[in-house]
Amino acid sequence: MNRLMSWPEPVVRVQSLSENGIGTIPDRYIKPISDRPALKSEIHDHLEVPVIDLQNLFGKDPALHQETSRRISSACRDWGFFQVVNHGVSHELMKRTRAVWRDFFELPLEVKQQYANSPSTYEGYGSRLGIEKGAILDWSDYFFLNYLPVTLRNQSKWPAQPVSCRELVAKYGAQITKLCGRLLKAMSINLELKEDYLQNAFGGDEMGACLRANFYPKCPQPELTLGLSSHSDPGAITILLPDPDVAGLQVRKGGKWITVKPFPNAFIVNVGDQIQVLSNANYKSVEHRVIVNSDKDRVSLAFFYNPKSDLLIEAAKELVNEDRPALYKPMTYDEYRLYIRMNGPCGKTQIESMKSNR
């Protein structure tokens, strides 16, 4: 664990590189040819991530409720991703929270540097994932903070500037946590489990949650790099508030990369690796990545809803039988997320390595 105490080399802020007006990106950010973003001709724009209206999910009409549940289930099985509207989170709060993070990234470097992070917890202002010396890096900066459990929530580690940041993050986190609970309930029912099964299996009131505010600066050679390399999310579910003006998220489907077009006032939801394990791969996490562009900076907010860190996560007994034995070895979330903290984003290699030998 000592390796996780500090970064292997001095950290360079990507925003500073971008604002210095460089015409070519440093070699450290140039991806191997096979990992570079696809040309426009290869992007399949006719395929779109499902958009689901949650208004009827817990309404009084059983037929409409069932149809909404069916759409969520279908998206979890076929895509691992979907967008949600009428989700119960205030549009004004969404707008203000995203704007306050944009304001944070526009502060002078010396102010942001007060929150510089280390790989031991990742909390604070960062510019890399993984601790391999000489690794190829992503074209992004971020701010990472713990929201749940409350015992890990330390607002003194959250930005004091802009002055409204801490208050907005607290309000935003409360509303997103409520949305996560509703979605886990729907997923449990769709898997023919008790409605509170997933929430309880992941720790009930002791579940974890973190927020990562992502800043993707303008890039002079976007065809050579990525804002975030291909990966699946290690936790339970992720709720992403995308930049409304610039698309950047790409989802892998059928071996092709599909650019997600953000729907107005929608969140993008994706299934994490722990739901894949617990559902015995009835629901699957999906590889995704972020592309950058030469014209505009992007800001997005990813809210990760995660299992209690020391709980053993394994397939639900109700979803295991002779024909379909448990596909993955049991593991605590603490053990699991150590992999991405050490190695950075690596496609789906981590969950594949957990496959049981039976």
mmCIF file of C-alpha atoms in Angstrom:
data_model
loop_
_atom_site.group_PDB
_atom_site.id
_atom_site.type_symbol
_atom_site.label_atom_id
_atom_site.label_comp_id
_atom_site.label_asym_id
_atom_site.label_seq_id
_atom_site.Cartn_x
_atom_site.Cartn_y
_atom_site.Cartn_z
ATOM 1 C CA MET A 1 0.000 0.000 0.000
ATOM 2 C CA ASN A 2 2.985 2.335 0.418
ATOM 3 C CA ARG A 3 3.049 2.782 -3.352
ATOM 4 C CA LEU A 4 -0.328 4.500 -3.029
ATOM 5 C CA MET A 5 0.970 7.307 -0.837
ATOM 6 C CA SER A 6 2.263 9.477 -3.683
ATOM 7 C CA TRP A 7 2.258 9.803 -7.463
ATOM 8 C CA PRO A 8 5.244 8.209 -9.262
ATOM 9 C CA GLU A 9 6.246 11.475 -10.959
ATOM 10 C CA PRO A 10 5.341 15.197 -10.824
ATOM 11 C CA VAL A 11 1.695 15.851 -11.743
ATOM 12 C CA VAL A 12 1.046 18.071 -14.768
ATOM 13 C CA ARG A 13 -2.313 19.889 -14.936
ATOM 14 C CA VAL A 14 -3.840 19.294 -18.361
ATOM 15 C CA GLN A 15 -5.749 22.585 -18.166
ATOM 16 C CA SER A 16 -2.404 24.419 -17.876
ATOM 17 C CA LEU A 17 -1.072 22.640 -20.979
ATOM 18 C CA SER A 18 -4.209 23.566 -22.906
ATOM 19 C CA GLU A 19 -4.189 27.210 -21.784
ATOM 20 C CA ASN A 20 -0.519 27.583 -22.749
ATOM 21 C CA GLY A 21 -1.664 27.317 -26.358
ATOM 22 C CA ILE A 22 0.417 24.272 -27.339
ATOM 23 C CA GLY A 23 -0.044 23.110 -30.930
ATOM 24 C CA THR A 24 0.930 19.480 -30.333
ATOM 25 C CA ILE A 25 0.253 17.337 -27.301
ATOM 26 C CA PRO A 26 3.109 15.804 -25.262
ATOM 27 C CA ASP A 27 3.926 12.148 -25.992
ATOM 28 C CA ARG A 28 2.617 11.192 -22.537
ATOM 29 C CA TYR A 29 -0.950 11.704 -23.820
ATOM 30 C CA ILE A 30 -0.682 9.986 -27.235
ATOM 31 C CA LYS A 31 -2.622 6.715 -27.200
ATOM 32 C CA PRO A 32 -1.626 3.567 -29.104
ATOM 33 C CA ILE A 33 -3.263 3.550 -32.552
ATOM 34 C CA SER A 34 -5.762 0.833 -31.502
ATOM 35 C CA ASP A 35 -7.020 3.012 -28.611
ATOM 36 C CA ARG A 36 -7.347 6.304 -30.456
ATOM 37 C CA PRO A 37 -10.842 7.670 -30.989
ATOM 38 C CA ALA A 38 -12.643 6.466 -34.083
ATOM 39 C CA LEU A 39 -12.962 8.768 -37.065
ATOM 40 C CA LYS A 40 -16.404 10.288 -37.565
ATOM 41 C CA SER A 41 -17.146 7.804 -40.332
ATOM 42 C CA GLU A 42 -16.828 4.955 -37.824
ATOM 43 C CA ILE A 43 -19.182 6.438 -35.211
ATOM 44 C CA HIS A 44 -22.625 4.846 -35.408
ATOM 45 C CA ASP A 45 -24.900 7.824 -34.826
ATOM 46 C CA HIS A 46 -28.044 5.915 -35.800
ATOM 47 C CA LEU A 47 -27.786 3.898 -32.570
ATOM 48 C CA GLU A 48 -28.874 5.837 -29.500
ATOM 49 C CA VAL A 49 -28.752 5.012 -25.805
ATOM 50 C CA PRO A 50 -32.362 4.557 -24.549
ATOM 51 C CA VAL A 51 -34.065 7.570 -22.937
ATOM 52 C CA ILE A 52 -36.476 6.547 -20.147
ATOM 53 C CA ASP A 53 -39.125 8.739 -18.515
ATOM 54 C CA LEU A 54 -39.190 7.868 -14.797
ATOM 55 C CA GLN A 55 -42.412 9.758 -14.061
ATOM 56 C CA ASN A 56 -44.497 6.582 -13.890
ATOM 57 C CA LEU A 57 -41.962 4.419 -12.060
ATOM 58 C CA PHE A 58 -43.596 4.945 -8.671
ATOM 59 C CA GLY A 59 -46.862 6.438 -9.855
ATOM 60 C CA LYS A 60 -50.346 5.035 -9.226
ATOM 61 C CA ASP A 61 -50.931 3.435 -12.649
ATOM 62 C CA PRO A 62 -49.684 -0.193 -12.504
ATOM 63 C CA ALA A 63 -49.590 -0.596 -16.307
ATOM 64 C CA LEU A 64 -47.415 2.517 -16.785
ATOM 65 C CA HIS A 65 -45.229 1.490 -13.854
ATOM 66 C CA GLN A 66 -44.709 -1.939 -15.413
ATOM 67 C CA GLU A 67 -43.829 -0.460 -18.799
ATOM 68 C CA THR A 68 -41.223 1.868 -17.232
ATOM 69 C CA SER A 69 -39.746 -1.068 -15.275
ATOM 70 C CA ARG A 70 -39.605 -3.146 -18.458
ATOM 71 C CA ARG A 71 -37.716 -0.385 -20.256
ATOM 72 C CA ILE A 72 -35.174 -0.103 -17.419
ATOM 73 C CA SER A 73 -34.678 -3.876 -17.412
ATOM 74 C CA SER A 74 -34.242 -3.976 -21.175
ATOM 75 C CA ALA A 75 -31.691 -1.124 -21.074
ATOM 76 C CA CYS A 76 -29.727 -2.872 -18.271
ATOM 77 C CA ARG A 77 -29.615 -6.134 -20.244
ATOM 78 C CA ASP A 78 -29.009 -4.747 -23.745
ATOM 79 C CA TRP A 79 -26.988 -1.596 -23.149
ATOM 80 C CA GLY A 80 -25.782 -1.238 -19.547
ATOM 81 C CA PHE A 81 -26.530 2.475 -20.117
ATOM 82 C CA PHE A 82 -29.645 4.641 -20.341
ATOM 83 C CA GLN A 83 -30.684 8.279 -19.946
ATOM 84 C CA VAL A 84 -33.427 9.279 -17.504
ATOM 85 C CA VAL A 85 -35.801 12.253 -17.542
ATOM 86 C CA ASN A 86 -38.471 13.272 -14.983
ATOM 87 C CA HIS A 87 -36.080 11.806 -12.422
ATOM 88 C CA GLY A 88 -37.100 13.989 -9.470
ATOM 89 C CA VAL A 89 -33.877 16.034 -9.281
ATOM 90 C CA SER A 90 -34.316 19.793 -9.596
ATOM 91 C CA HIS A 91 -33.203 21.076 -13.012
ATOM 92 C CA GLU A 92 -32.074 24.313 -11.389
ATOM 93 C CA LEU A 93 -29.926 22.403 -8.894
ATOM 94 C CA MET A 94 -28.373 20.391 -11.743
ATOM 95 C CA LYS A 95 -27.544 23.568 -13.641
ATOM 96 C CA ARG A 96 -26.124 25.414 -10.618
ATOM 97 C CA THR A 97 -24.018 22.465 -9.426
ATOM 98 C CA ARG A 98 -22.456 21.941 -12.846
ATOM 99 C CA ALA A 99 -21.821 25.709 -13.140
ATOM 100 C CA VAL A 100 -20.125 25.907 -9.720
ATOM 101 C CA TRP A 101 -17.662 23.200 -10.760
ATOM 102 C CA ARG A 102 -16.905 25.027 -14.000
ATOM 103 C CA ASP A 103 -16.193 28.089 -11.859
ATOM 104 C CA PHE A 104 -13.900 26.011 -9.644
ATOM 105 C CA PHE A 105 -11.803 24.841 -12.604
ATOM 106 C CA GLU A 106 -11.507 28.449 -13.776
ATOM 107 C CA LEU A 107 -9.921 29.523 -10.463
ATOM 108 C CA PRO A 108 -6.165 30.310 -10.407
ATOM 109 C CA LEU A 109 -3.964 27.203 -10.304
ATOM 110 C CA GLU A 110 -2.522 28.052 -6.876
ATOM 111 C CA VAL A 111 -6.033 28.001 -5.353
ATOM 112 C CA LYS A 112 -6.813 24.577 -6.842
ATOM 113 C CA GLN A 113 -3.393 23.227 -5.855
ATOM 114 C CA GLN A 114 -4.368 23.571 -2.180
ATOM 115 C CA TYR A 115 -6.587 20.516 -2.821
ATOM 116 C CA ALA A 116 -3.988 18.455 -4.735
ATOM 117 C CA ASN A 117 -4.730 14.756 -4.207
ATOM 118 C CA SER A 118 -2.695 11.602 -3.642
ATOM 119 C CA PRO A 119 -3.442 8.062 -4.848
ATOM 120 C CA SER A 120 -4.141 6.857 -1.297
ATOM 121 C CA THR A 121 -7.746 8.141 -1.403
ATOM 122 C CA TYR A 122 -7.906 10.160 -4.657
ATOM 123 C CA GLU A 123 -9.775 12.846 -2.690
ATOM 124 C CA GLY A 124 -9.173 16.327 -4.057
ATOM 125 C CA TYR A 125 -7.824 17.906 -7.241
ATOM 126 C CA GLY A 126 -6.212 15.396 -9.583
ATOM 127 C CA SER A 127 -4.980 14.784 -13.113
ATOM 128 C CA ARG A 128 -4.296 11.076 -13.355
ATOM 129 C CA LEU A 129 -5.664 7.630 -12.458
ATOM 130 C CA GLY A 130 -3.269 4.774 -11.719
ATOM 131 C CA ILE A 131 0.285 4.875 -10.368
ATOM 132 C CA GLU A 132 2.321 3.183 -13.078
ATOM 133 C CA LYS A 133 5.445 5.228 -13.781
ATOM 134 C CA GLY A 134 5.615 6.376 -17.397
ATOM 135 C CA ALA A 135 1.968 5.420 -18.096
ATOM 136 C CA ILE A 136 0.153 7.086 -20.998
ATOM 137 C CA LEU A 137 -2.161 9.660 -19.442
ATOM 138 C CA ASP A 138 -5.662 10.957 -20.187
ATOM 139 C CA TRP A 139 -6.468 14.523 -21.285
ATOM 140 C CA SER A 140 -8.407 15.622 -18.200
ATOM 141 C CA ASP A 141 -8.305 17.059 -14.693
ATOM 142 C CA TYR A 142 -10.836 16.258 -11.977
ATOM 143 C CA PHE A 143 -11.955 16.838 -8.409
ATOM 144 C CA PHE A 144 -12.913 13.755 -6.396
ATOM 145 C CA LEU A 145 -14.782 13.806 -3.073
ATOM 146 C CA ASN A 146 -16.480 11.372 -0.691
ATOM 147 C CA TYR A 147 -20.186 11.933 -0.065
ATOM 148 C CA LEU A 148 -21.250 8.729 1.723
ATOM 149 C CA PRO A 149 -20.999 7.209 4.257
ATOM 150 C CA VAL A 150 -21.352 10.359 6.332
ATOM 151 C CA THR A 151 -18.349 9.250 8.434
ATOM 152 C CA LEU A 152 -16.122 9.754 5.362
ATOM 153 C CA ARG A 153 -17.738 13.051 4.337
ATOM 154 C CA ASN A 154 -15.265 15.792 5.148
ATOM 155 C CA GLN A 155 -16.447 19.125 3.809
ATOM 156 C CA SER A 156 -13.144 20.778 4.708
ATOM 157 C CA LYS A 157 -11.686 18.745 1.822
ATOM 158 C CA TRP A 158 -14.322 20.151 -0.565
ATOM 159 C CA PRO A 159 -13.585 23.459 -2.348
ATOM 160 C CA ALA A 160 -14.165 26.528 -0.151
ATOM 161 C CA GLN A 161 -14.328 28.572 -3.382
ATOM 162 C CA PRO A 162 -16.665 29.254 -5.084
ATOM 163 C CA VAL A 163 -18.476 29.969 -1.818
ATOM 164 C CA SER A 164 -21.660 28.112 -2.836
ATOM 165 C CA CYS A 165 -19.798 24.915 -3.790
ATOM 166 C CA ARG A 166 -20.071 22.976 -0.523
ATOM 167 C CA GLU A 167 -23.743 23.763 -0.016
ATOM 168 C CA LEU A 168 -24.643 22.860 -3.616
ATOM 169 C CA VAL A 169 -22.703 19.586 -3.511
ATOM 170 C CA ALA A 170 -24.476 18.584 -0.268
ATOM 171 C CA LYS A 171 -27.940 19.307 -1.749
ATOM 172 C CA TYR A 172 -27.090 17.688 -5.086
ATOM 173 C CA GLY A 173 -25.718 14.569 -3.375
ATOM 174 C CA ALA A 174 -28.887 14.172 -1.312
ATOM 175 C CA GLN A 175 -31.137 14.275 -4.387
ATOM 176 C CA ILE A 176 -28.923 11.943 -6.432
ATOM 177 C CA THR A 177 -28.734 9.437 -3.559
ATOM 178 C CA LYS A 178 -32.545 9.341 -3.528
ATOM 179 C CA LEU A 179 -32.572 8.705 -7.306
ATOM 180 C CA CYS A 180 -30.005 5.894 -6.900
ATOM 181 C CA GLY A 181 -32.225 4.235 -4.292
ATOM 182 C CA ARG A 182 -35.228 4.347 -6.629
ATOM 183 C CA LEU A 183 -33.238 2.845 -9.493
ATOM 184 C CA LEU A 184 -31.784 0.033 -7.338
ATOM 185 C CA LYS A 185 -35.322 -0.792 -6.196
ATOM 186 C CA ALA A 186 -36.528 -1.020 -9.819
ATOM 187 C CA MET A 187 -33.523 -3.181 -10.765
ATOM 188 C CA SER A 188 -34.145 -5.531 -7.812
ATOM 189 C CA ILE A 189 -37.779 -6.048 -8.821
ATOM 190 C CA ASN A 190 -36.787 -6.582 -12.468
ATOM 191 C CA LEU A 191 -34.329 -9.297 -11.368
ATOM 192 C CA GLU A 192 -37.226 -10.939 -9.448
ATOM 193 C CA LEU A 193 -35.574 -10.181 -6.126
ATOM 194 C CA LYS A 194 -37.131 -8.404 -3.135
ATOM 195 C CA GLU A 195 -37.361 -4.672 -3.874
ATOM 196 C CA ASP A 196 -34.743 -3.727 -1.287
ATOM 197 C CA TYR A 197 -32.413 -6.631 -2.132
ATOM 198 C CA LEU A 198 -29.700 -4.703 -4.017
ATOM 199 C CA GLN A 199 -29.685 -1.802 -1.562
ATOM 200 C CA ASN A 200 -29.318 -4.206 1.385
ATOM 201 C CA ALA A 201 -26.745 -6.423 -0.330
ATOM 202 C CA PHE A 202 -24.620 -3.328 -0.958
ATOM 203 C CA GLY A 203 -24.787 -2.156 2.655
ATOM 204 C CA GLY A 204 -28.202 -0.488 3.115
ATOM 205 C CA ASP A 205 -27.769 2.879 4.850
ATOM 206 C CA GLU A 206 -24.003 2.344 4.927
ATOM 207 C CA MET A 207 -23.538 2.358 1.149
ATOM 208 C CA GLY A 208 -20.780 4.588 -0.200
ATOM 209 C CA ALA A 209 -21.028 7.441 -2.686
ATOM 210 C CA CYS A 210 -18.450 9.734 -4.288
ATOM 211 C CA LEU A 211 -18.582 12.591 -6.745
ATOM 212 C CA ARG A 212 -16.019 13.207 -9.457
ATOM 213 C CA ALA A 213 -16.218 16.550 -11.256
ATOM 214 C CA ASN A 214 -14.458 16.103 -14.612
ATOM 215 C CA PHE A 215 -12.806 18.877 -16.604
ATOM 216 C CA TYR A 216 -11.838 18.061 -20.196
ATOM 217 C CA PRO A 217 -9.809 20.980 -21.588
ATOM 218 C CA LYS A 218 -9.653 21.860 -25.281
ATOM 219 C CA CYS A 219 -7.125 19.668 -27.049
ATOM 220 C CA PRO A 220 -5.109 20.639 -30.159
ATOM 221 C CA GLN A 221 -4.954 16.991 -31.363
ATOM 222 C CA PRO A 222 -8.124 15.264 -30.148
ATOM 223 C CA GLU A 223 -7.671 12.420 -32.629
ATOM 224 C CA LEU A 224 -4.559 11.209 -30.745
ATOM 225 C CA THR A 225 -5.807 11.041 -27.166
ATOM 226 C CA LEU A 226 -8.786 10.443 -24.865
ATOM 227 C CA GLY A 227 -10.293 12.445 -22.016
ATOM 228 C CA LEU A 228 -10.797 9.169 -20.149
ATOM 229 C CA SER A 229 -9.608 5.771 -21.359
ATOM 230 C CA SER A 230 -11.945 2.832 -21.868
ATOM 231 C CA HIS A 231 -13.189 1.257 -18.636
ATOM 232 C CA SER A 232 -16.261 -0.037 -16.843
ATOM 233 C CA ASP A 233 -17.197 1.530 -13.502
ATOM 234 C CA PRO A 234 -16.162 -0.546 -10.485
ATOM 235 C CA GLY A 235 -19.130 0.309 -8.226
ATOM 236 C CA ALA A 236 -22.894 -0.358 -8.259
ATOM 237 C CA ILE A 237 -24.389 2.397 -10.439
ATOM 238 C CA THR A 238 -23.152 5.722 -11.783
ATOM 239 C CA ILE A 239 -25.278 8.811 -12.410
ATOM 240 C CA LEU A 240 -23.612 11.193 -14.862
ATOM 241 C CA LEU A 241 -24.616 14.811 -15.383
ATOM 242 C CA PRO A 242 -23.114 15.504 -18.820
ATOM 243 C CA ASP A 243 -22.083 18.794 -20.376
ATOM 244 C CA PRO A 244 -25.237 19.992 -22.165
ATOM 245 C CA ASP A 245 -23.353 21.640 -25.034
ATOM 246 C CA VAL A 246 -20.620 19.185 -26.015
ATOM 247 C CA ALA A 247 -20.957 15.402 -26.410
ATOM 248 C CA GLY A 248 -17.967 13.397 -25.246
ATOM 249 C CA LEU A 249 -19.084 10.113 -23.677
ATOM 250 C CA GLN A 250 -18.822 7.041 -25.903
ATOM 251 C CA VAL A 251 -20.316 3.634 -25.081
ATOM 252 C CA ARG A 252 -19.117 0.355 -26.572
ATOM 253 C CA LYS A 253 -21.861 -1.728 -28.169
ATOM 254 C CA GLY A 254 -21.312 -4.639 -30.501
ATOM 255 C CA GLY A 255 -17.643 -3.729 -30.861
ATOM 256 C CA LYS A 256 -18.503 -0.182 -32.020
ATOM 257 C CA TRP A 257 -18.207 3.114 -30.170
ATOM 258 C CA ILE A 258 -21.471 5.061 -29.913
ATOM 259 C CA THR A 259 -21.360 8.752 -28.965
ATOM 260 C CA VAL A 260 -24.068 9.546 -26.407
ATOM 261 C CA LYS A 261 -26.085 12.634 -27.308
ATOM 262 C CA PRO A 262 -27.152 14.228 -24.008
ATOM 263 C CA PHE A 263 -30.936 14.638 -23.751
ATOM 264 C CA PRO A 264 -32.022 17.987 -22.190
ATOM 265 C CA ASN A 265 -32.124 17.848 -18.366
ATOM 266 C CA ALA A 266 -31.366 14.120 -18.363
ATOM 267 C CA PHE A 267 -28.927 12.050 -16.375
ATOM 268 C CA ILE A 268 -26.968 9.218 -17.962
ATOM 269 C CA VAL A 269 -27.152 6.074 -15.815
ATOM 270 C CA ASN A 270 -24.838 3.102 -16.127
ATOM 271 C CA VAL A 271 -24.593 -0.312 -14.509
ATOM 272 C CA GLY A 272 -21.365 -0.870 -12.551
ATOM 273 C CA ASP A 273 -19.282 -4.021 -12.139
ATOM 274 C CA GLN A 274 -20.794 -4.844 -8.717
ATOM 275 C CA ILE A 275 -24.294 -5.134 -10.221
ATOM 276 C CA GLN A 276 -22.834 -7.445 -12.876
ATOM 277 C CA VAL A 277 -21.411 -9.635 -10.079
ATOM 278 C CA LEU A 278 -24.529 -9.546 -7.894
ATOM 279 C CA SER A 279 -26.935 -10.164 -10.811
ATOM 280 C CA ASN A 280 -24.701 -13.019 -12.026
ATOM 281 C CA ALA A 281 -24.268 -11.137 -15.322
ATOM 282 C CA ASN A 282 -27.997 -10.787 -16.044
ATOM 283 C CA TYR A 283 -27.108 -7.086 -16.075
ATOM 284 C CA LYS A 284 -23.693 -6.157 -17.411
ATOM 285 C CA SER A 285 -21.427 -3.171 -16.939
ATOM 286 C CA VAL A 286 -20.264 -1.762 -20.249
ATOM 287 C CA GLU A 287 -17.012 -0.242 -21.458
ATOM 288 C CA HIS A 288 -17.123 3.485 -22.028
ATOM 289 C CA ARG A 289 -14.618 6.270 -22.671
ATOM 290 C CA VAL A 290 -14.512 10.023 -23.220
ATOM 291 C CA ILE A 291 -13.332 11.833 -26.345
ATOM 292 C CA VAL A 292 -12.110 15.431 -26.340
ATOM 293 C CA ASN A 293 -12.311 18.204 -28.917
ATOM 294 C CA SER A 294 -10.322 21.191 -30.118
ATOM 295 C CA ASP A 295 -13.069 23.824 -29.783
ATOM 296 C CA LYS A 296 -14.596 23.597 -26.321
ATOM 297 C CA ASP A 297 -13.810 22.618 -22.746
ATOM 298 C CA ARG A 298 -16.263 20.181 -21.145
ATOM 299 C CA VAL A 299 -17.451 19.725 -17.552
ATOM 300 C CA SER A 300 -19.357 16.660 -16.348
ATOM 301 C CA LEU A 301 -20.252 15.297 -12.903
ATOM 302 C CA ALA A 302 -20.112 11.559 -12.170
ATOM 303 C CA PHE A 303 -21.832 10.350 -8.989
ATOM 304 C CA PHE A 304 -20.739 6.829 -8.031
ATOM 305 C CA TYR A 305 -23.063 4.817 -5.760
ATOM 306 C CA ASN A 306 -20.962 2.015 -4.292
ATOM 307 C CA PRO A 307 -21.167 -0.972 -1.936
ATOM 308 C CA LYS A 308 -20.033 -0.601 1.670
ATOM 309 C CA SER A 309 -16.306 -1.107 1.269
ATOM 310 C CA ASP A 310 -15.772 -4.154 3.509
ATOM 311 C CA LEU A 311 -18.811 -6.203 2.418
ATOM 312 C CA LEU A 312 -18.238 -9.363 0.424
ATOM 313 C CA ILE A 313 -20.061 -8.998 -2.909
ATOM 314 C CA GLU A 314 -21.202 -12.166 -4.641
ATOM 315 C CA ALA A 315 -24.003 -13.380 -6.897
ATOM 316 C CA ALA A 316 -27.500 -13.388 -5.348
ATOM 317 C CA LYS A 317 -28.361 -16.983 -4.358
ATOM 318 C CA GLU A 318 -31.723 -16.595 -6.177
ATOM 319 C CA LEU A 319 -29.850 -16.023 -9.456
ATOM 320 C CA VAL A 320 -27.541 -19.050 -9.142
ATOM 321 C CA ASN A 321 -28.473 -22.601 -10.137
ATOM 322 C CA GLU A 322 -26.940 -25.725 -11.680
ATOM 323 C CA ASP A 323 -27.379 -24.384 -15.208
ATOM 324 C CA ARG A 324 -26.005 -20.981 -14.239
ATOM 325 C CA PRO A 325 -23.478 -21.245 -11.409
ATOM 326 C CA ALA A 326 -21.946 -18.144 -9.823
ATOM 327 C CA LEU A 327 -19.762 -16.579 -12.523
ATOM 328 C CA TYR A 328 -17.516 -14.477 -10.262
ATOM 329 C CA LYS A 329 -15.429 -15.057 -7.165
ATOM 330 C CA PRO A 330 -16.680 -13.171 -4.059
ATOM 331 C CA MET A 331 -14.633 -10.060 -3.242
ATOM 332 C CA THR A 332 -15.006 -6.967 -1.078
ATOM 333 C CA TYR A 333 -15.399 -3.627 -2.818
ATOM 334 C CA ASP A 334 -12.257 -2.382 -1.057
ATOM 335 C CA GLU A 335 -10.224 -5.169 -2.699
ATOM 336 C CA TYR A 336 -11.918 -4.615 -6.008
ATOM 337 C CA ARG A 337 -11.390 -0.881 -6.365
ATOM 338 C CA LEU A 338 -7.717 -1.172 -5.388
ATOM 339 C CA TYR A 339 -7.137 -2.541 -8.896
ATOM 340 C CA ILE A 340 -8.331 0.609 -10.702
ATOM 341 C CA ARG A 341 -6.540 2.832 -8.179
ATOM 342 C CA MET A 342 -3.273 1.033 -8.943
ATOM 343 C CA ASN A 343 -3.687 0.470 -12.688
ATOM 344 C CA GLY A 344 -6.048 3.194 -13.895
ATOM 345 C CA PRO A 345 -8.803 2.491 -16.449
ATOM 346 C CA CYS A 346 -8.245 -0.846 -18.261
ATOM 347 C CA GLY A 347 -11.375 -1.761 -20.228
ATOM 348 C CA LYS A 348 -13.122 -4.720 -18.564
ATOM 349 C CA THR A 349 -9.959 -6.641 -17.642
ATOM 350 C CA GLN A 350 -10.689 -6.364 -13.943
ATOM 351 C CA ILE A 351 -14.117 -8.004 -13.841
ATOM 352 C CA GLU A 352 -13.003 -10.587 -16.390
ATOM 353 C CA SER A 353 -10.166 -11.547 -14.043
ATOM 354 C CA MET A 354 -12.731 -12.282 -11.306
ATOM 355 C CA LYS A 355 -14.401 -15.080 -13.251
ATOM 356 C CA SER A 356 -14.772 -18.252 -11.241
ATOM 357 C CA ASN A 357 -12.967 -21.364 -12.499
ATOM 358 C CA ARG A 358 -15.970 -23.570 -11.930
#
